PDB file of C-alpha atoms in Angstrom:
ATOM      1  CA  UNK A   1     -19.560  -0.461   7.155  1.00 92.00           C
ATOM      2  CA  UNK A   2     -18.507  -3.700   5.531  1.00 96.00           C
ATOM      3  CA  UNK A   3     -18.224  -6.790   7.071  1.00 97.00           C
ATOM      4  CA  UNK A   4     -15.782 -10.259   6.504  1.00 98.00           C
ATOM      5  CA  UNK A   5     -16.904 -13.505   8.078  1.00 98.00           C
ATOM      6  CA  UNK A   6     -14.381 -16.602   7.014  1.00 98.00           C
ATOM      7  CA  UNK A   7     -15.961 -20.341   7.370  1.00 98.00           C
ATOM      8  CA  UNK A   8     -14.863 -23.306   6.565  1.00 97.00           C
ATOM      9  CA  UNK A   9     -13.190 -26.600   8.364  1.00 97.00           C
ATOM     10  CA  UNK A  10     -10.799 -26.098  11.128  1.00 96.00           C
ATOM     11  CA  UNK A  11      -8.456 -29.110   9.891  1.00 98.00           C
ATOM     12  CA  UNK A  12      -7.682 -30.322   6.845  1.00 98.00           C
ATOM     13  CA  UNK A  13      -5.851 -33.538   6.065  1.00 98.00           C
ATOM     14  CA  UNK A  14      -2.160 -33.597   4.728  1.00 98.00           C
ATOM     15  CA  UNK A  15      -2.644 -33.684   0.771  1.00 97.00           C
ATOM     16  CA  UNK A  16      -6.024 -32.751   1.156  1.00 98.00           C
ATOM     17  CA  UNK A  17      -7.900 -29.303   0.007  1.00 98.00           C
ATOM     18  CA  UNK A  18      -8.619 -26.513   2.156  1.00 98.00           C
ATOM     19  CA  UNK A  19     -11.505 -24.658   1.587  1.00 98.00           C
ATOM     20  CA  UNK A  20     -13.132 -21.157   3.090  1.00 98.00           C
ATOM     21  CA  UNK A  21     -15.760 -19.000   2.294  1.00 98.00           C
ATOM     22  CA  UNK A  22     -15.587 -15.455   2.986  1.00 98.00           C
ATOM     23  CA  UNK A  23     -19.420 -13.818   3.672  1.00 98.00           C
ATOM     24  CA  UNK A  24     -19.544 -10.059   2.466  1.00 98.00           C
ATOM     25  CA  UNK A  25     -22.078  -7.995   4.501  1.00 96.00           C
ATOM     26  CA  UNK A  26     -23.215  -4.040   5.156  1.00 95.00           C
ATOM     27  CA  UNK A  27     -21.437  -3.328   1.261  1.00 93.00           C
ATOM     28  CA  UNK A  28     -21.599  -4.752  -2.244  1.00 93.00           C
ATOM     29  CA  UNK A  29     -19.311  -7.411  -3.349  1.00 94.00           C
ATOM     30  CA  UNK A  30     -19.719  -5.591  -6.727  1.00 91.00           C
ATOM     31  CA  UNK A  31     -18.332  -2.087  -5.809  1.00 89.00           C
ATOM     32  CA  UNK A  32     -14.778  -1.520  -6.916  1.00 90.00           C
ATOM     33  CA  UNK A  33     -12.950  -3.546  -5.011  1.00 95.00           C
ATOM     34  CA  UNK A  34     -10.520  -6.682  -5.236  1.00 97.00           C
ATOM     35  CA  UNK A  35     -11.439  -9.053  -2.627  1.00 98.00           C
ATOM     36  CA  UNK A  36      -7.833 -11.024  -1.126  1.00 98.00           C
ATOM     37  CA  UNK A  37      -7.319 -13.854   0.625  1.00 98.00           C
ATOM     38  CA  UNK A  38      -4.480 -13.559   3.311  1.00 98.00           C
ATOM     39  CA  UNK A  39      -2.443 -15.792   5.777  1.00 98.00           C
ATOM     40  CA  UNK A  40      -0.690 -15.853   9.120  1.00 98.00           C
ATOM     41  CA  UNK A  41       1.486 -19.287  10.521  1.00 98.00           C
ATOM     42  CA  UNK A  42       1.331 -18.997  14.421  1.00 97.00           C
ATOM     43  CA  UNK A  43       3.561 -17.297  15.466  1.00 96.00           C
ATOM     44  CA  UNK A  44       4.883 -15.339  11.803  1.00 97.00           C
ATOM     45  CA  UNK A  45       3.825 -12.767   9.609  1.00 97.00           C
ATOM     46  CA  UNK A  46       1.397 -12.031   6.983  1.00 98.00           C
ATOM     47  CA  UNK A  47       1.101 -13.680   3.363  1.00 98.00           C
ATOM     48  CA  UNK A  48      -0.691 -12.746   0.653  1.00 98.00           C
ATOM     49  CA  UNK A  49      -2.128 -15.586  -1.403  1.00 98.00           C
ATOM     50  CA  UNK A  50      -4.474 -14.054  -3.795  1.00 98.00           C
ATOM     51  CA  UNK A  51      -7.445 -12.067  -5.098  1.00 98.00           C
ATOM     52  CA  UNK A  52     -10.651 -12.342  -6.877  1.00 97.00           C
ATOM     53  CA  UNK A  53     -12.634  -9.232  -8.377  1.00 96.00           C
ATOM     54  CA  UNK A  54     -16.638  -9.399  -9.582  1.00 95.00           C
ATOM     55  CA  UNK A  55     -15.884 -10.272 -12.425  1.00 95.00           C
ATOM     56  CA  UNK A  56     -13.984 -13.290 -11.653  1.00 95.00           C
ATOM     57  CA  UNK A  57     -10.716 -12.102 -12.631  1.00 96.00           C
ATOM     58  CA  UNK A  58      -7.835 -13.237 -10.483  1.00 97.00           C
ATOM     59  CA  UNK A  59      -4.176 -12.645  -9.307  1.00 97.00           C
ATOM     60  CA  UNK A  60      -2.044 -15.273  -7.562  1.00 97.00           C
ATOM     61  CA  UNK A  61       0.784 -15.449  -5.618  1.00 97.00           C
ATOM     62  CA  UNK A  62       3.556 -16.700  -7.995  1.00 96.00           C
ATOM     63  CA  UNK A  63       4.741 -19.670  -5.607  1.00 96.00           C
ATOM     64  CA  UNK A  64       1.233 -20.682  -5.143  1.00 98.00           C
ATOM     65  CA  UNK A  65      -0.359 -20.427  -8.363  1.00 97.00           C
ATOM     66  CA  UNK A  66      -0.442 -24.068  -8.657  1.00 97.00           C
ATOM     67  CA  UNK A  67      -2.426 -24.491  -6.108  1.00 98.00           C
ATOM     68  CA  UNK A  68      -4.797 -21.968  -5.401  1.00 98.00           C
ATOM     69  CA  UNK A  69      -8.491 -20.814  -6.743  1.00 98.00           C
ATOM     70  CA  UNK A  70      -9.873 -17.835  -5.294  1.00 98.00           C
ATOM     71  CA  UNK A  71     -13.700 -17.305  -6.507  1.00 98.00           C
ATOM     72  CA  UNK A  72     -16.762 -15.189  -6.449  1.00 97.00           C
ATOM     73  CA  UNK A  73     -20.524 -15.838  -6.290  1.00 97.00           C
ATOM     74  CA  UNK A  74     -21.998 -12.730  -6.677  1.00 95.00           C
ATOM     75  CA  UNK A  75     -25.090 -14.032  -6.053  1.00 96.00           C
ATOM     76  CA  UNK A  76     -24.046 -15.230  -2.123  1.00 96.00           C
ATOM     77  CA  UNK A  77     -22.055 -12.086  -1.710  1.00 97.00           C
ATOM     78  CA  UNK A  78     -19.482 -14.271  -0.806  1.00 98.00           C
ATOM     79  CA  UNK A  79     -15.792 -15.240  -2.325  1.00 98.00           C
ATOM     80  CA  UNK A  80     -13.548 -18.656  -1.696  1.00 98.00           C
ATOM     81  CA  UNK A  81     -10.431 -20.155  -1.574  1.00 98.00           C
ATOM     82  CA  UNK A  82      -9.250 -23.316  -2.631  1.00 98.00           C
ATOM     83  CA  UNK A  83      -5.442 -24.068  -1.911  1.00 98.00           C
ATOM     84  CA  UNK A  84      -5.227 -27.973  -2.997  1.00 98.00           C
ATOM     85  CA  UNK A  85      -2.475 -30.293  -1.713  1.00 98.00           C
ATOM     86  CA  UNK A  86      -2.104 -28.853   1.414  1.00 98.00           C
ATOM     87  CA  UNK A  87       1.015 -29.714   3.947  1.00 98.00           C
ATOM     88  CA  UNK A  88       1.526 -28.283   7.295  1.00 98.00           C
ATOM     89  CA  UNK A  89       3.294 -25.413   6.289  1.00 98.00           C
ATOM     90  CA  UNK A  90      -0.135 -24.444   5.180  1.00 98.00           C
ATOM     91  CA  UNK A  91      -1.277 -24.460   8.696  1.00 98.00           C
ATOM     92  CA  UNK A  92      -1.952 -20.643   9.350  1.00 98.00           C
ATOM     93  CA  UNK A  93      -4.929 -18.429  10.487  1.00 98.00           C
ATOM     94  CA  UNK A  94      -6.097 -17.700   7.280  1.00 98.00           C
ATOM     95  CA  UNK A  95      -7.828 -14.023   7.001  1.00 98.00           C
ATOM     96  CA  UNK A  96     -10.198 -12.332   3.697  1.00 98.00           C
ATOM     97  CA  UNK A  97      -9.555  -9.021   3.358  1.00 98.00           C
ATOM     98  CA  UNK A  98     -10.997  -5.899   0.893  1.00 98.00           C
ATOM     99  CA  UNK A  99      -8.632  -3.513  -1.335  1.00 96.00           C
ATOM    100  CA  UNK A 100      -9.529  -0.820  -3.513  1.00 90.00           C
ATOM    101  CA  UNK A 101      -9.357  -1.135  -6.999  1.00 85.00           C
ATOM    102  CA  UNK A 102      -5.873   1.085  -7.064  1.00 84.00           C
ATOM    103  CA  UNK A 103      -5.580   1.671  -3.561  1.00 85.00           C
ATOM    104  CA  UNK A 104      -2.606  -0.795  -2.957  1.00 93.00           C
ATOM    105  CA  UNK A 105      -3.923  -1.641   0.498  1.00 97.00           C
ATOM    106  CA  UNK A 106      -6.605  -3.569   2.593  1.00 98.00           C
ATOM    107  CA  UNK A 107      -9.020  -1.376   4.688  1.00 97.00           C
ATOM    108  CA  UNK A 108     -11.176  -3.919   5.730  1.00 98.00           C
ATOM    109  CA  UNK A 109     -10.412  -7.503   7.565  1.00 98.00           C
ATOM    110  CA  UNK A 110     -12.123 -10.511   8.619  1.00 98.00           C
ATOM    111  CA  UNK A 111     -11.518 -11.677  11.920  1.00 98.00           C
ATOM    112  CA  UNK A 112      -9.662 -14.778  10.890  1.00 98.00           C
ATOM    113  CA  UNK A 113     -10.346 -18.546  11.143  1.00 98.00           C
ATOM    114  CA  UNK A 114      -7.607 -20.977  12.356  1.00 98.00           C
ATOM    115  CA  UNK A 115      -7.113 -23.978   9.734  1.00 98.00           C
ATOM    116  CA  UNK A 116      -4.893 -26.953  11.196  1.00 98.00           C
ATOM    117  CA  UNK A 117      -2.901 -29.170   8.396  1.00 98.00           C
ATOM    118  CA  UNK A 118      -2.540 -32.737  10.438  1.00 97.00           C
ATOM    119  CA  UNK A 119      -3.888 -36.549   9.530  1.00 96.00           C
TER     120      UNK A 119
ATOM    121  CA  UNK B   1       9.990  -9.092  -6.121  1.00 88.00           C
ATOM    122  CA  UNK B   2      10.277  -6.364  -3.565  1.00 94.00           C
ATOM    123  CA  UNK B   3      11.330  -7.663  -0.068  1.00 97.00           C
ATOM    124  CA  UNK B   4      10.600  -5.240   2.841  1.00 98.00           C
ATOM    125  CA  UNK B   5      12.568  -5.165   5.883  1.00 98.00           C
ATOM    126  CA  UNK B   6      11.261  -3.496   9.028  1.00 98.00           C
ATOM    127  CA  UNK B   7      14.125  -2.579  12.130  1.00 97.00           C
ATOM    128  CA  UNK B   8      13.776  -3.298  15.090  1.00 98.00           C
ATOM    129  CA  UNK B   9      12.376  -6.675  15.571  1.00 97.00           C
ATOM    130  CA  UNK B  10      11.297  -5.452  19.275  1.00 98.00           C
ATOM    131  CA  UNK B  11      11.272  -1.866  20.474  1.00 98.00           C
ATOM    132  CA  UNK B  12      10.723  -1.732  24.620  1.00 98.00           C
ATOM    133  CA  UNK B  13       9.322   1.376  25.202  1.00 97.00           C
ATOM    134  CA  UNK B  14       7.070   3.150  28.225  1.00 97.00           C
ATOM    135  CA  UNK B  15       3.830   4.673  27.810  1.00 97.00           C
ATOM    136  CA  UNK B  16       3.720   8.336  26.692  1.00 97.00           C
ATOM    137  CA  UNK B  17       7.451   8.177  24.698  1.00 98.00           C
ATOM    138  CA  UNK B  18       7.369   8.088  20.984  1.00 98.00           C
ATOM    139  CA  UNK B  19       8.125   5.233  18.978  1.00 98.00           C
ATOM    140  CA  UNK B  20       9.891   5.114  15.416  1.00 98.00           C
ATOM    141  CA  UNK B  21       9.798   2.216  13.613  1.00 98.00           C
ATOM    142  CA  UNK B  22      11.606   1.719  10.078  1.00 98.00           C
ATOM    143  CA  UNK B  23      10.813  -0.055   6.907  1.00 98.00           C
ATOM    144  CA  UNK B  24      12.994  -1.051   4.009  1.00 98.00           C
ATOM    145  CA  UNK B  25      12.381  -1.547   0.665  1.00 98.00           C
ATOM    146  CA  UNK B  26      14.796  -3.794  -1.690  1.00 98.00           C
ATOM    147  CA  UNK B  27      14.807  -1.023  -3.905  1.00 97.00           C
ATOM    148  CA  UNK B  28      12.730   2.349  -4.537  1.00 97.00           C
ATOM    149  CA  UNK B  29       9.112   2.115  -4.229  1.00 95.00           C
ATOM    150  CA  UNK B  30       6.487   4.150  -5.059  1.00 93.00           C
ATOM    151  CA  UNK B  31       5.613   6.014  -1.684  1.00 92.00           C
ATOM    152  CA  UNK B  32       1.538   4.977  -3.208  1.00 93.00           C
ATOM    153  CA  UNK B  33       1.818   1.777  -2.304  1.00 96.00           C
ATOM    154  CA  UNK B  34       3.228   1.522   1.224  1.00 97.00           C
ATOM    155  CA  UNK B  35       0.944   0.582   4.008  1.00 98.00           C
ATOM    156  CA  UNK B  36       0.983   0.147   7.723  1.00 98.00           C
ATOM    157  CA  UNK B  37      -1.221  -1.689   9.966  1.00 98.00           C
ATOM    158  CA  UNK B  38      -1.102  -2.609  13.713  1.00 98.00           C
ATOM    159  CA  UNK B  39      -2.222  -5.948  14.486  1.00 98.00           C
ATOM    160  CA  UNK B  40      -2.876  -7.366  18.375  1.00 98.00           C
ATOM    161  CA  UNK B  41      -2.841 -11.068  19.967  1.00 97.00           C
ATOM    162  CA  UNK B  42      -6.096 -12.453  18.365  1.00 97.00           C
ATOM    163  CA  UNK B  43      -6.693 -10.225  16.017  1.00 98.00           C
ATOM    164  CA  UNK B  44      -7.003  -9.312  12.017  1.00 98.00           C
ATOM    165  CA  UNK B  45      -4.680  -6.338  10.873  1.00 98.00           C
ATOM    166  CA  UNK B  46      -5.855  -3.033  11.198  1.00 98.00           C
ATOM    167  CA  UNK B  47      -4.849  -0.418   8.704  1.00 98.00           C
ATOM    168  CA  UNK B  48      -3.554   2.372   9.895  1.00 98.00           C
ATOM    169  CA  UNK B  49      -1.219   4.839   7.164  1.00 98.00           C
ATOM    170  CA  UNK B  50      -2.102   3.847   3.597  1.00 97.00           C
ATOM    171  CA  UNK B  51       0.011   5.746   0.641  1.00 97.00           C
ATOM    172  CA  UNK B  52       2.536   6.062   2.922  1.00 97.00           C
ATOM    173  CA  UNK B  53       1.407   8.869   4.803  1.00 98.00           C
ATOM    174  CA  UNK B  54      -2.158   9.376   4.664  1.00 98.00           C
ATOM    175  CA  UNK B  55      -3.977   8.293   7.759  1.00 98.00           C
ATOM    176  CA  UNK B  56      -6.806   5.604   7.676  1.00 97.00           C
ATOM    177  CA  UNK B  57     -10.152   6.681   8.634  1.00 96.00           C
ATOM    178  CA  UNK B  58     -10.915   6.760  12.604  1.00 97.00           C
ATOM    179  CA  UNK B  59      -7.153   6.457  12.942  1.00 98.00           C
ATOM    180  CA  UNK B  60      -5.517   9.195  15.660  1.00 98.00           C
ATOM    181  CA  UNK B  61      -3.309  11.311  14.878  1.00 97.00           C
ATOM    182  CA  UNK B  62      -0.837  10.618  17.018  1.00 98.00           C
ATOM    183  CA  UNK B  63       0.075   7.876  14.320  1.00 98.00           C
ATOM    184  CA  UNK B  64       2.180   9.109  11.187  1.00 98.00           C
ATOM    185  CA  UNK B  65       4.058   7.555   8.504  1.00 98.00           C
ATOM    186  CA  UNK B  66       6.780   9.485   6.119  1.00 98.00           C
ATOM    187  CA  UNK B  67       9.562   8.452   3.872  1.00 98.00           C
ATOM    188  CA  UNK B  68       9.962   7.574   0.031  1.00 97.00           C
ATOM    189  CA  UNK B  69      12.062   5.841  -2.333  1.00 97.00           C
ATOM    190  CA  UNK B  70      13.452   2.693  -0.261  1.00 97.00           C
ATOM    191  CA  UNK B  71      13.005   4.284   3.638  1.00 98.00           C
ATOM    192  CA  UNK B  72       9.909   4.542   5.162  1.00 98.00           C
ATOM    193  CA  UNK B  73       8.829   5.318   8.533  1.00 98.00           C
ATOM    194  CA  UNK B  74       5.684   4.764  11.160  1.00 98.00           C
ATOM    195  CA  UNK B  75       5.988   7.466  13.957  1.00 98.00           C
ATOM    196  CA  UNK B  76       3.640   7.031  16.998  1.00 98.00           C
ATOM    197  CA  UNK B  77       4.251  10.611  18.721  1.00 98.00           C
ATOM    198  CA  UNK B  78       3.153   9.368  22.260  1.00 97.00           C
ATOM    199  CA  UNK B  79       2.223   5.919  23.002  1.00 98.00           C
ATOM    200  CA  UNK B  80      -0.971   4.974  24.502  1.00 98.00           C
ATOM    201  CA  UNK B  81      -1.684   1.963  26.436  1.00 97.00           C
ATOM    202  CA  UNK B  82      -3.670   0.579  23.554  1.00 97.00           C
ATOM    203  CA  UNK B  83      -0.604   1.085  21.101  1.00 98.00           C
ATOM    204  CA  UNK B  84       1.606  -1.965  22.242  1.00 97.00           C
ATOM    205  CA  UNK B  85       1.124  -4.367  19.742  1.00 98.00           C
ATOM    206  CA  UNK B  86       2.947  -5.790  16.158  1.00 98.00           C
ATOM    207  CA  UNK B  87       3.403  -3.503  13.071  1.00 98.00           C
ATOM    208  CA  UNK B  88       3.385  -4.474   9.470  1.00 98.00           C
ATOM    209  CA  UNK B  89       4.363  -2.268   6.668  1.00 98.00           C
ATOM    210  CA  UNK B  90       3.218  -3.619   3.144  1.00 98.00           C
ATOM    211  CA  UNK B  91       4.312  -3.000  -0.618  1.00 97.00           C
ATOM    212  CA  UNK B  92       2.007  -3.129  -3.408  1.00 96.00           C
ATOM    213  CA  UNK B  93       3.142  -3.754  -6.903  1.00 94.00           C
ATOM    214  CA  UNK B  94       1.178  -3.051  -9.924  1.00 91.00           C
ATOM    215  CA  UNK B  95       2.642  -5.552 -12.097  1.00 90.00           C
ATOM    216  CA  UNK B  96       1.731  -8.267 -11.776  1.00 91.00           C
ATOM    217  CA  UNK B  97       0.004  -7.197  -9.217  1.00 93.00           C
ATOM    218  CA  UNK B  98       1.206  -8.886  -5.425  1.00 96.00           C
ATOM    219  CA  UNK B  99       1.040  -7.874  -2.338  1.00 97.00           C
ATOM    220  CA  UNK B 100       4.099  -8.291   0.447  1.00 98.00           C
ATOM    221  CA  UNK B 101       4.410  -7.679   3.621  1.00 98.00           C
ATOM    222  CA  UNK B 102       7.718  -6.882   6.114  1.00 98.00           C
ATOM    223  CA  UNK B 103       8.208  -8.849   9.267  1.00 98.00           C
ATOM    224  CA  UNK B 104       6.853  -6.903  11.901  1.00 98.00           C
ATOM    225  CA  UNK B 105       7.912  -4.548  14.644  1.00 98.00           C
ATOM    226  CA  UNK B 106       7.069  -5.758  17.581  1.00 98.00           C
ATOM    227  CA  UNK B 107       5.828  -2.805  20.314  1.00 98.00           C
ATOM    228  CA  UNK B 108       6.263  -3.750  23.723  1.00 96.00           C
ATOM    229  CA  UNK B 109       6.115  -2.294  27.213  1.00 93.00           C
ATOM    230  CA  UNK B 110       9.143  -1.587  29.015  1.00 92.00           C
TER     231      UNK B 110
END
């Protein structure tokens, strides 16, 4: 059964760049599947922000194109996120998350990591 | 872009009823890409009805989901202890391809 671990700093400076790493484990990061990064404000619901496959071909959020970079390294089994010029509306637990290639939907979760937007 | 609305916001209910919870689409959807997961305090979604009525694997069936075009709905026949928690449904669209997600429904004990 696969496995999603998120890393990456707890708080991130206003203008700054957040950065996470999502570990794949127990499954292939090169089986058909997109790999998504997704986020949660306290408190409110769930975003989507944007997904990577093994390839390296990605899909964005419209409103956060500009800011985002979702990546694979194949050879880590791992994918990233960069969202740059972060405020604190970026402030969120921010989840990774597997879909199948034409499934529409995400079967398998991290457990989340916390990421704090303050100076 | 296809905004999902789920009704109610809260739905107080005791152990054993059933619950019904309702999700909107802006306009007709393909029933393929409508999702539901539960989600409790502290922790990642879980995904429970994907194509908008097939279960998830290890998920009971006391959990069902129905509908098409713009009404879909998440039936839990008889609630368990365990059940009480938030409910997402979620849209996928093809193209481009994006991925949104209603408010919740928020399960609580009466």
């Amino acid at each position: 059964q696969v496995q999603l671990q998120e890393s990456g700093p707890g708080l991130v400076k206003p203008s700054g760049t957040l950065s996470l790493s999502c570990a794949v484990s127990g499954g292939s990061i090169s089986s058909s599947h997109w790999w998504s990064w997704i986020r949660q404000p306290p408190g409110k619901g769930l975003e989507w922000i944007g997904e990577v496959y093994q390839s390296g071909i990605t899909n964005y959020k419209a409103s956060l194109e500009s800011r985002v970079t979702v990546s694979v390294d194949k050879s880590k089994s791992q994918f990233s996120l960069r969202l740059s010029s972060v405020t604190a509306a970026d402030t969120a637990v921010y989840y990774c998350a597997r879909s199948l290639v034409r499934g529409g939907y995400f079967d398998s979760w991290g457990q989340g990591t916390l990421v704090t937007v303050s100076s | 872009e296809i905004v999902l609305t789920q009704s109610p916001g809260t739905l107080s209910l005791s152990p054993g009823e059933r619950a019904t919870l309702s999700c909107r689409a802006s306009q007709s959807v393909s029933s393929s890409w409508l999702a539901w997961y539960q989600q409790k305090p502290g922790q990642a979604p879980r995904l429970l009805i994907y194509a908008a009525s097939s279960r998830a694997t290890g998920i009971p069936d006391r959990f069902s989901g129905s509908g098409s075009g713009t009404d879909f709905t998440l039936t839990i026949s008889r609630l368990e202890p365990e059940d009480f928690a938030v409910y997402y449904c979620q849209h996928y669209d093809i193209s481009p391809p994006l991925f949104t997600f209603g408010p919740g429904t928020k399960v609580d004990i009466k």
